[in-house]
Short mmCIF file of C-alpha atoms and ligand atoms in Angstrom, two decimals:
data_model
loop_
_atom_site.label_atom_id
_atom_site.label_comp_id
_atom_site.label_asym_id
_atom_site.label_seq_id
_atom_site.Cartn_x
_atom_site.Cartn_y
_atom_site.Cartn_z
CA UNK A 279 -20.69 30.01 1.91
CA UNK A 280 -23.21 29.06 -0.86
CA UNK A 281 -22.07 25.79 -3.15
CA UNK A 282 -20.93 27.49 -6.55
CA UNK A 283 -18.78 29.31 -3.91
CA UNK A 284 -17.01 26.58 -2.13
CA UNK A 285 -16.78 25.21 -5.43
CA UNK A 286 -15.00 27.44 -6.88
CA UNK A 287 -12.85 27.44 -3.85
CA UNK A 288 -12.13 23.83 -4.32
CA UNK A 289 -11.37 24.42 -8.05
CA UNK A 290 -8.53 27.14 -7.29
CA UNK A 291 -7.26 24.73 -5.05
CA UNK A 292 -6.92 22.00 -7.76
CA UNK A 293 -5.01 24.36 -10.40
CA UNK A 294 -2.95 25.50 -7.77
CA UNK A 295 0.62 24.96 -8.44
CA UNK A 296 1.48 22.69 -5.65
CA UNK A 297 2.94 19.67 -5.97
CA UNK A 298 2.35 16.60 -3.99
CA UNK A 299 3.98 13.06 -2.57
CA UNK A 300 1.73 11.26 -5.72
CA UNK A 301 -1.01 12.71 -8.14
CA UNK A 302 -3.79 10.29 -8.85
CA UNK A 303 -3.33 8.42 -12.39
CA UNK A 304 -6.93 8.91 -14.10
CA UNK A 305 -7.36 6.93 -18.07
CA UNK A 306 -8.63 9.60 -20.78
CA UNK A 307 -11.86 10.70 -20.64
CA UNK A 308 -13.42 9.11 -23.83
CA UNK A 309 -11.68 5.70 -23.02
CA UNK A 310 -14.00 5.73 -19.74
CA UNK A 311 -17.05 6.89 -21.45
CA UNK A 312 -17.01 3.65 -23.41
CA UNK A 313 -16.89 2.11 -20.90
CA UNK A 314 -20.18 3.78 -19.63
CA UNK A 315 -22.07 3.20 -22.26
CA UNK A 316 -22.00 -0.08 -22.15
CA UNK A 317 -22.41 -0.25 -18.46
CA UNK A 318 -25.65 2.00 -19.43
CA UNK A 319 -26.99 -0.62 -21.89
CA UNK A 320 -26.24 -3.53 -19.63
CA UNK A 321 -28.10 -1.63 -16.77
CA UNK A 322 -25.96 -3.69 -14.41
CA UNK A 323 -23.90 -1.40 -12.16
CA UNK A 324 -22.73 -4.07 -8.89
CA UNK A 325 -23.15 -7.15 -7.62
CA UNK A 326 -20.51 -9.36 -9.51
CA UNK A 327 -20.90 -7.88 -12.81
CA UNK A 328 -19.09 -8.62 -15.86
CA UNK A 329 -16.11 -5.84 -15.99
CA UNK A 330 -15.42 -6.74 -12.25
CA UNK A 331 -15.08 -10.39 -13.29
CA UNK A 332 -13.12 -9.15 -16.51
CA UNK A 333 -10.73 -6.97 -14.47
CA UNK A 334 -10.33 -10.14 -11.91
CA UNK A 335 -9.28 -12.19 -15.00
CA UNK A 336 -6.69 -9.18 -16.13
CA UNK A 337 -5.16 -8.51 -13.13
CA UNK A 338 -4.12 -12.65 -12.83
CA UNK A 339 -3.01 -12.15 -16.10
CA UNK A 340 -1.07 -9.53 -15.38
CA UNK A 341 0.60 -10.15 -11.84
CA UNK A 342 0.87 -13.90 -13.05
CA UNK A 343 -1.05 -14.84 -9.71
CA UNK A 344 -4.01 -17.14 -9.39
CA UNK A 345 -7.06 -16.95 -6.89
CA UNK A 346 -7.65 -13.10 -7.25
CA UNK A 347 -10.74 -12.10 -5.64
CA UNK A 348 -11.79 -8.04 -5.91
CA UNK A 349 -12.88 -6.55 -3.32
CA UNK A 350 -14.15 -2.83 -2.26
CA UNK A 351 -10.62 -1.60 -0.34
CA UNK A 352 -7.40 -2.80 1.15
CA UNK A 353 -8.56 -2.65 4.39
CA UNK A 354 -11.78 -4.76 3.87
CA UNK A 355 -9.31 -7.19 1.99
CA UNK A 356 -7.52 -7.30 5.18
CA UNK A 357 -9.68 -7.74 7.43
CA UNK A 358 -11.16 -10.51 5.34
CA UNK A 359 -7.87 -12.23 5.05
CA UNK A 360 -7.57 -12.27 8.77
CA UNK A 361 -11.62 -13.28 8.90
CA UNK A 362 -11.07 -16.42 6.22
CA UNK A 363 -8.16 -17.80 7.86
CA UNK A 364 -9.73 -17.77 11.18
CA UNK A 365 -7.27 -16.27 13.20
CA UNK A 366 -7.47 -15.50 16.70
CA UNK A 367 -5.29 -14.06 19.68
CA UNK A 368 -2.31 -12.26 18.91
CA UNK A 369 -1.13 -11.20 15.37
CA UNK A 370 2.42 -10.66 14.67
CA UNK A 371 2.81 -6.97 13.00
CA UNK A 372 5.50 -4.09 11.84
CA UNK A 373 4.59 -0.72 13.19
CA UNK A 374 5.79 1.08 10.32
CA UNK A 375 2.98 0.84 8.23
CA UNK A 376 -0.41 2.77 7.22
CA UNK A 377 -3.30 2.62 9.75
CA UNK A 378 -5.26 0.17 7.72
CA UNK A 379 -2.56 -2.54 8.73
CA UNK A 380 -2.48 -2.62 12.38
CA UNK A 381 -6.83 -1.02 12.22
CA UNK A 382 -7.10 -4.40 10.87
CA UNK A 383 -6.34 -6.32 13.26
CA UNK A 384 -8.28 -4.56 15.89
CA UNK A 385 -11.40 -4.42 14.03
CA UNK A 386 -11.53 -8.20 13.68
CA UNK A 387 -11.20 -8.09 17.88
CA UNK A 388 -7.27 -9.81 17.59
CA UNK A 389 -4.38 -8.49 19.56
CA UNK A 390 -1.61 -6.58 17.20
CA UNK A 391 2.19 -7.55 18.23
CA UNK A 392 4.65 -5.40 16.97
CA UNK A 393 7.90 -6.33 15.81
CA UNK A 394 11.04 -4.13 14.92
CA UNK A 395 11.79 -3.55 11.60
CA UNK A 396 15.04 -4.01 9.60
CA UNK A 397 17.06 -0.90 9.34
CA UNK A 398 17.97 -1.15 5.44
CA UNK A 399 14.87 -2.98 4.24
CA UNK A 400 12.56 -0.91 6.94
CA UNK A 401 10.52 -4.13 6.18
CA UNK A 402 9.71 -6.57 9.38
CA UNK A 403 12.83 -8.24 11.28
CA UNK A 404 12.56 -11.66 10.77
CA UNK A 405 14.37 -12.49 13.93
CA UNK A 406 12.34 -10.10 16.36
CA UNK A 407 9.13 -12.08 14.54
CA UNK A 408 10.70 -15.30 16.09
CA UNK A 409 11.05 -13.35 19.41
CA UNK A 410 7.55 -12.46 19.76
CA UNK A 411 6.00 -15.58 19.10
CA UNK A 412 4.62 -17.39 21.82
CA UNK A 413 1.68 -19.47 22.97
CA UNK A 414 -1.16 -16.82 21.75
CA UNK A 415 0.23 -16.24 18.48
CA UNK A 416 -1.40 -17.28 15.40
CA UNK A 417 -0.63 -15.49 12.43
CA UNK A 418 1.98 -12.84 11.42
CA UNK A 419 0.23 -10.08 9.34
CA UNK A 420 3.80 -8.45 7.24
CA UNK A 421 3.85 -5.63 5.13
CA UNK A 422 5.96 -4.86 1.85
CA UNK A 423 6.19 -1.47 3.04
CA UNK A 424 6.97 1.41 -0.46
CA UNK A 425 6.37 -2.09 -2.17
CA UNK A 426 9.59 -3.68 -1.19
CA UNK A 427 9.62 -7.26 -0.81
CA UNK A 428 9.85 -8.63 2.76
CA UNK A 429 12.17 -11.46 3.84
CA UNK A 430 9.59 -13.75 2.35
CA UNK A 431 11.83 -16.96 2.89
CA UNK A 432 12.89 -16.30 6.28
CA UNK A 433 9.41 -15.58 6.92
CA UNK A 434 8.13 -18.81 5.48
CA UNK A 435 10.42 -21.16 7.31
CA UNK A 436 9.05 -18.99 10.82
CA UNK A 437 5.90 -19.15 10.24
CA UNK A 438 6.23 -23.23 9.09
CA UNK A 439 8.12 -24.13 12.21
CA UNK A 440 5.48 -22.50 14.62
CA UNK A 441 2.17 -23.54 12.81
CA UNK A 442 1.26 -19.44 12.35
CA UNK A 443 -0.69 -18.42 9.25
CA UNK A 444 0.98 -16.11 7.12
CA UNK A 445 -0.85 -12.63 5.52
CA UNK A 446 1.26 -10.04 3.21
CA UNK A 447 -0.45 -6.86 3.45
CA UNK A 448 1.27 -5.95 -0.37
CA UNK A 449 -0.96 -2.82 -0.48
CA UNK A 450 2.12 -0.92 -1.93
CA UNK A 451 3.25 -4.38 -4.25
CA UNK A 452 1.27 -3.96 -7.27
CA UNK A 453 3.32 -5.27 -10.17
CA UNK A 454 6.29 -6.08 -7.81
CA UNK A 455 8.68 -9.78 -8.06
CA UNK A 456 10.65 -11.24 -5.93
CA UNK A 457 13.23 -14.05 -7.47
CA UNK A 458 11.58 -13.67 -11.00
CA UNK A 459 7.69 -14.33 -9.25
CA UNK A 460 5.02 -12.70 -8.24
CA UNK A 461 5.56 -11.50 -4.45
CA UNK A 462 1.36 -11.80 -4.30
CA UNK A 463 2.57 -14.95 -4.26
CA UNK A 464 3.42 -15.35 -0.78
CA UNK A 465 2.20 -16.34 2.18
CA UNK A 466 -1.70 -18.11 3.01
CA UNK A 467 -3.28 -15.10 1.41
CA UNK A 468 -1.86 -11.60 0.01
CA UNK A 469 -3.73 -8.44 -0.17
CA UNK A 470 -3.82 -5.80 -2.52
CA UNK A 471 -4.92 -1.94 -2.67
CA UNK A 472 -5.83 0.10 -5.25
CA UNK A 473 -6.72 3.18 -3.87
CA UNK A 474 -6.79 6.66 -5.68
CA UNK A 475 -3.19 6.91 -4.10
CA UNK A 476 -1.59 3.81 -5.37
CA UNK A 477 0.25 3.02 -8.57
CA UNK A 478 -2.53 1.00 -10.23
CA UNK A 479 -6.18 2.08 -8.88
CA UNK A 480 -9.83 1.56 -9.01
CA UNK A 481 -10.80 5.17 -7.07
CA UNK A 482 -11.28 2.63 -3.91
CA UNK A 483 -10.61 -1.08 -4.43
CA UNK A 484 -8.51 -3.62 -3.85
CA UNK A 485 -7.74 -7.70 -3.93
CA UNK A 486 -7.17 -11.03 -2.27
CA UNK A 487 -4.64 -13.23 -3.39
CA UNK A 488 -5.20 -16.78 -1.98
CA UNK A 489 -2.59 -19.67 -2.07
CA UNK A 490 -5.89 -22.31 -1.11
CA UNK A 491 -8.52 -22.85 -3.77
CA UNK A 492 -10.94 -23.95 -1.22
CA UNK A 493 -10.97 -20.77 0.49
CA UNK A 494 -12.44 -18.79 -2.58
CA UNK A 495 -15.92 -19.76 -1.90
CA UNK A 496 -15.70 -18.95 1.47
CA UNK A 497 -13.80 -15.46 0.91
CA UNK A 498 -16.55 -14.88 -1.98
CA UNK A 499 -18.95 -15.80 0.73
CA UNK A 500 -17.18 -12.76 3.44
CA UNK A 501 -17.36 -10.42 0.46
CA UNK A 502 -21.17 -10.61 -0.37
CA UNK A 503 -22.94 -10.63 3.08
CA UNK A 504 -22.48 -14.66 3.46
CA UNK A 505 -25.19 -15.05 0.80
CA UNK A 506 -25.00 -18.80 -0.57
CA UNK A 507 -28.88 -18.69 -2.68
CA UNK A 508 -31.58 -16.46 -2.27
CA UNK A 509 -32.53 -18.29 0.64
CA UNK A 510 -29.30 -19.14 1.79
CA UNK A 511 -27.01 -16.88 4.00
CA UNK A 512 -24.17 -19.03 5.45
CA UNK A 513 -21.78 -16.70 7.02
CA UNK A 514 -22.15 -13.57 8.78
CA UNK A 515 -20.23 -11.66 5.76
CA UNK A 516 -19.37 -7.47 5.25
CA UNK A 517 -20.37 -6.20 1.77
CA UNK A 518 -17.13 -5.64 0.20
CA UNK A 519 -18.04 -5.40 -3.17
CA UNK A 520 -16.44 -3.37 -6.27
CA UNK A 521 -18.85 -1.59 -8.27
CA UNK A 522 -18.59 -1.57 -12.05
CA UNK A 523 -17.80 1.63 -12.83
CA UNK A 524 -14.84 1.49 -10.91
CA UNK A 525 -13.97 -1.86 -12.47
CA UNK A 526 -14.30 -0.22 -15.86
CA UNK A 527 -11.35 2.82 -14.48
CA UNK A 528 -9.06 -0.49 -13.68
CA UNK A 529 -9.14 -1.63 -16.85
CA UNK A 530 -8.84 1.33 -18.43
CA UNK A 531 -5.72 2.08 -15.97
CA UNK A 532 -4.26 -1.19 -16.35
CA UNK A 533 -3.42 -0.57 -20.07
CA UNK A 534 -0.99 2.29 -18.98
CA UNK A 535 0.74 0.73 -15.45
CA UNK A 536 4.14 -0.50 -17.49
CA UNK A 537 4.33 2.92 -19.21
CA UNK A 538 3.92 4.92 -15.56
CA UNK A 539 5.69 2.21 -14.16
CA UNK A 540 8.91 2.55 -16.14
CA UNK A 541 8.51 6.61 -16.09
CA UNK A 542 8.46 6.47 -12.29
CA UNK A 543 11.87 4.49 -12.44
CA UNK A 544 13.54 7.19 -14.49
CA UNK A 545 12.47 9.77 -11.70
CA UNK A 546 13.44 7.19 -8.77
CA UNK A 547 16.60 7.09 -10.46
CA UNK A 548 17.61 10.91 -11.22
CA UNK A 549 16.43 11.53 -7.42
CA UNK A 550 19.24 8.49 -6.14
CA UNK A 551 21.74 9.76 -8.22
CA UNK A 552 21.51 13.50 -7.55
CA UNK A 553 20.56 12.99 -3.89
CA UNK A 554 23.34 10.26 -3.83
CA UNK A 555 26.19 12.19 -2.17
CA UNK A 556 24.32 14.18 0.19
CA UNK A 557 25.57 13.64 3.91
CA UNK A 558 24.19 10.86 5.69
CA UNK A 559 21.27 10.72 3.15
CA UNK A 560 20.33 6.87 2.85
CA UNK A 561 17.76 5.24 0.57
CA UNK A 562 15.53 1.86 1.17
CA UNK A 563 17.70 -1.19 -0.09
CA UNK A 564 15.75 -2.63 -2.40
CA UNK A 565 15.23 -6.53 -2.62
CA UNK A 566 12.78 -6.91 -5.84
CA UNK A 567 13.62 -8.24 -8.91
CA UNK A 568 11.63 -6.72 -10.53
CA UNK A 569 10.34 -2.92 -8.39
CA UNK A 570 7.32 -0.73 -8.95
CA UNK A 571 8.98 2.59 -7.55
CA UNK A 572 5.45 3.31 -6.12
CA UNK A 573 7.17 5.71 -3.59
CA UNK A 574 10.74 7.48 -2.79
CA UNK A 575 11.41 7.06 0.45
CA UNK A 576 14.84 8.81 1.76
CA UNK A 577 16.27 8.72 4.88
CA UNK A 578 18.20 12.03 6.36
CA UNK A 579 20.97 11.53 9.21
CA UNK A 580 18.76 12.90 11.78
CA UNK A 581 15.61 14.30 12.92
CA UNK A 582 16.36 17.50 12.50
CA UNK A 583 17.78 17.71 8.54
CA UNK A 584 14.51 15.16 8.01
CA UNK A 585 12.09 17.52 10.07
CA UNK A 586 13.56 20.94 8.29
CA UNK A 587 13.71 19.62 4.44
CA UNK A 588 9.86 18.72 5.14
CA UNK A 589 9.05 22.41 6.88
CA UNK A 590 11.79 23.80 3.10
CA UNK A 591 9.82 21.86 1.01
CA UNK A 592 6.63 23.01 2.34
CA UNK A 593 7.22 26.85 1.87
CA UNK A 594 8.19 26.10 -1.48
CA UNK A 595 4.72 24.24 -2.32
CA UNK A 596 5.70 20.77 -2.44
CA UNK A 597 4.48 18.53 -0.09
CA UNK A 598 6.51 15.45 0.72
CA UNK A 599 5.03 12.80 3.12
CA UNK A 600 6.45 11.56 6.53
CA UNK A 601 5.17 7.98 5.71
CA UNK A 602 4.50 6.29 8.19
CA UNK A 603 5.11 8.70 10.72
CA UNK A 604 3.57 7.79 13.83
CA UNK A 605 4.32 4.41 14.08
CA UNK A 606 1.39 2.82 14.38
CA UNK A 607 2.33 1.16 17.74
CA UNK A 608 1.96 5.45 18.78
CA UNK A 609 -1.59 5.95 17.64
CA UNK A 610 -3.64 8.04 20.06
CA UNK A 611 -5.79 4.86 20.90
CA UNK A 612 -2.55 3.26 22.51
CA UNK A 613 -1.40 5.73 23.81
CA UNK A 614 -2.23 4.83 27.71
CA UNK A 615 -0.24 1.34 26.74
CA UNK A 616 3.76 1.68 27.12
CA UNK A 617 4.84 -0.04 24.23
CA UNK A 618 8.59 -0.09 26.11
CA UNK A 619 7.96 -3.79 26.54
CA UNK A 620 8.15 -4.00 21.68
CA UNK A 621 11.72 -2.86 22.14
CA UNK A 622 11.36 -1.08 18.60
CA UNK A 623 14.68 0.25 18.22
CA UNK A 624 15.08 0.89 14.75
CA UNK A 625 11.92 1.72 13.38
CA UNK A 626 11.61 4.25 16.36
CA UNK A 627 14.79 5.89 14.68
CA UNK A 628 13.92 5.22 11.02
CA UNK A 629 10.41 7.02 11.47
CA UNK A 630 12.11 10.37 12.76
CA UNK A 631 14.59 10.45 10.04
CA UNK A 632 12.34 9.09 6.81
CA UNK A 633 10.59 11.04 4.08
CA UNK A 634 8.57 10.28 0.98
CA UNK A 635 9.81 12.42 -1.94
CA UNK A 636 6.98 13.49 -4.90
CA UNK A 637 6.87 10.71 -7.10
CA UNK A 638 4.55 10.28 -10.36
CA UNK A 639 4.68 9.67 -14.05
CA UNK A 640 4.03 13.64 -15.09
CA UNK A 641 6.34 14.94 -12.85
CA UNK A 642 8.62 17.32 -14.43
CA UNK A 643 12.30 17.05 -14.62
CA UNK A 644 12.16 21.19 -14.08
CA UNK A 645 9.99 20.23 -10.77
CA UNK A 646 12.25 17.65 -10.19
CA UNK A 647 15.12 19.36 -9.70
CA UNK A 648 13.38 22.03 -7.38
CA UNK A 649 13.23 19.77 -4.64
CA UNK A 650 16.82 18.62 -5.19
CA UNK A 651 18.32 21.60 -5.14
CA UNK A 652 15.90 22.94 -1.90
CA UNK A 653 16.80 19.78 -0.53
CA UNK A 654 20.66 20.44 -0.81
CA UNK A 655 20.22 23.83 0.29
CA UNK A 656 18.83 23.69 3.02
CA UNK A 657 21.01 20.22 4.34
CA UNK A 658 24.08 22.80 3.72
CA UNK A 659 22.84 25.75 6.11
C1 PLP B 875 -3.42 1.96 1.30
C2 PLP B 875 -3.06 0.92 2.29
C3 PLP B 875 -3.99 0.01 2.83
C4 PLP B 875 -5.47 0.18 2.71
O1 PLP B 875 -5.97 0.28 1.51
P1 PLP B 875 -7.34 1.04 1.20
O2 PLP B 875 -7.62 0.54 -0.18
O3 PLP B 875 -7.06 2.49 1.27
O4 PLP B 875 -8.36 0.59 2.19
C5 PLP B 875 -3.54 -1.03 3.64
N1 PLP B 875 -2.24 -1.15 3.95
C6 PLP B 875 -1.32 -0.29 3.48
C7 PLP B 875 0.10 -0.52 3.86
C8 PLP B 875 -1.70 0.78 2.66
O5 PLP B 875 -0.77 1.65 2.26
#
């Protein structure tokens, strides 16, 4: 196949009139382009520039956290997190989560240790964290999974009484409070992503939120190859750096987050109210004061309903998202480990029964009902 071939292949794709979990949020065109130009007249395109340090300064202003470092990705802000605080032996995880999450903790040679999850929350059981700890343990590693705060307090007084270091992997927690504050504002460090896929995004990118002050230099240190001076390299650091023409789609994203943020409710809303009275059709209980709606997780009675409103869906063009099915405890590269021994009950049941509905500012309320009604359909044959 020659290129203007395949490309035009991949542009048919594009108009096509599927629809899918999310749809990336991109700022208008000639917003952006100002943004270039002066990017072009500065000639200064990485390494710390000015609309990275500008975006670090908006996002504290705007998630009311201090101590924001950018970084490339999520996962590098994870594994970063884990680097900066030292951590060794076993890490206290949830299962249900994205790959980056328990990829992590591998990468940085430490030994995940799954926990079950809460079966309203689907968040991390505090009392199976308490179970798990023992001699090895050093940190627990908990995830605000669709952006819904974990049992932060419970968590706290855990990870107090045993000495453990505490990391929120709030990848899905953009914008999101718990009690009237910031939840980036707990735990040792909290990290951020802002991936094409997530509610606020840089194309790739992400953040660290630290509680320490004294651990900026060293986590600006991990993020720039350990270079101190031009003669100086202190620490054997990654490059994790954000570029600054994705800095420059952040800020031009940022200004429309509460507008896409408040438009997402509306949907989240309609879908729990029409979906409401299905049978046996739960939804995540929601602990935030103050919620994103980054995703619309539902989940069906069984299996079966869960596994055939997917296939429904499908056949109808819309493509809903089994998030985070495997559990992560299942990936291929455990699979010659019985995980028996994790007793994870309920998020071996929530996984098989959970779905992520579309969910994004422009979707229509004529698309919207679509999937309700295929939904009711087909839970009725
Ligand atoms: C998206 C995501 C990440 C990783 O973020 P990237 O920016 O894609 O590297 C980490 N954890 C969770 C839970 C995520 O959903």
């Amino acid at each position: 196949m020659d290129t203007s071939e395949s490309v035009s292949k991949l542009m048919a794709k594009s108009i096509s009139k599927e629809i899918n979990v999310t749809k990336v949020d991109l700022p208008p065109l000639d917003e952006y382009i100002m943004y270039l130009k002066e990017i072009w007249s500065n000639g200064w395109i990485t390494n710390n520039g000015k609309f990275v340090q500008l975006l670090e300064k908006e996002l504290e202003k705007y998630l009311n956290v201090k101590n924001l470092l950018i970084v490339s990705n999520g996962t590098l802000a994870l594994q970063i997190a884990l680097k900066s605080l030292e951590i060794n032996g076993e890490v206290i995880t949830t299962p249900l989560t994205f790959a980056a999450t328990t990829n992590a903790i591998i990468w940085e040679n430490l030994t995940p240790v799954f926990a079950d999850i809460d079966s309203k929350t689907y968040n991390i059981d505090p009392r199976d964290i308490e179970k798990k700890i023992n001699n090895n343990t050093s940190a627990i590693l908990a995830v605000h999974v669709y952006g819904n705060p974990c049992y932060v307090d419970e968590i706290k007084e855990i990870a107090d009484d045993n000495n453990l270091k505490l990391i929120y992997d709030a990848a899905h927690a953009f914008g999101v409070e718990y009690k009237d504050k910031s939840v980036l504002d707990y735990g040792d460090i909290s990290t951020i992503s802002f991936h094409a896929t997530k509610i606020f995004n840089t194309v790739e990118g992400g953040a660290i939120i630290v509680k320490d002050k004294n651990l900026i230099k060293k986590i600006k240190l991990l993020r720039n190859h350990g270079i101190k001076s031009e003669e100086q390299v202190v620490l054997p650091g990654t490059n994790a750096k954000m570029n600054e023409l994705q800095a420059a789609i952040g800020l031009c994203n940022l200004k429309d987050v509460n507008n896409n943020i408040m438009l997402r409710k509306n949907i989240y809303s309609y879908y729990k109210e029409k979906l409401g009275d299905l049978k046996g059709l739960k939804f995540q209980k929601i602990s935030a004061s103050s919620y994103n709606y980054s995703y619309m997780p539902v989940c069906f009675q069984n299996s079966i309903d869960r596994d055939k409103v997917y296939s429904e869906l499908y056949k109808n063009g819309i493509n809903s998202r089994k998030y985070f099915y495997p559990l992560t405890v299942d990936f291929d590269y455990f699979k010659n480990k019985d995980h028996a021994e994790y007793n994870l009950k309920t998020a071996s049941d929530v996984v098989n029964k959970i779905l992520c509905l579309p969910i994004y500012p422009n979707l229509n309320i004529t698309e919207i009902n679509r999937i309700i009604a295929i939904i009711e359909r087909t839970l009725k044959t």
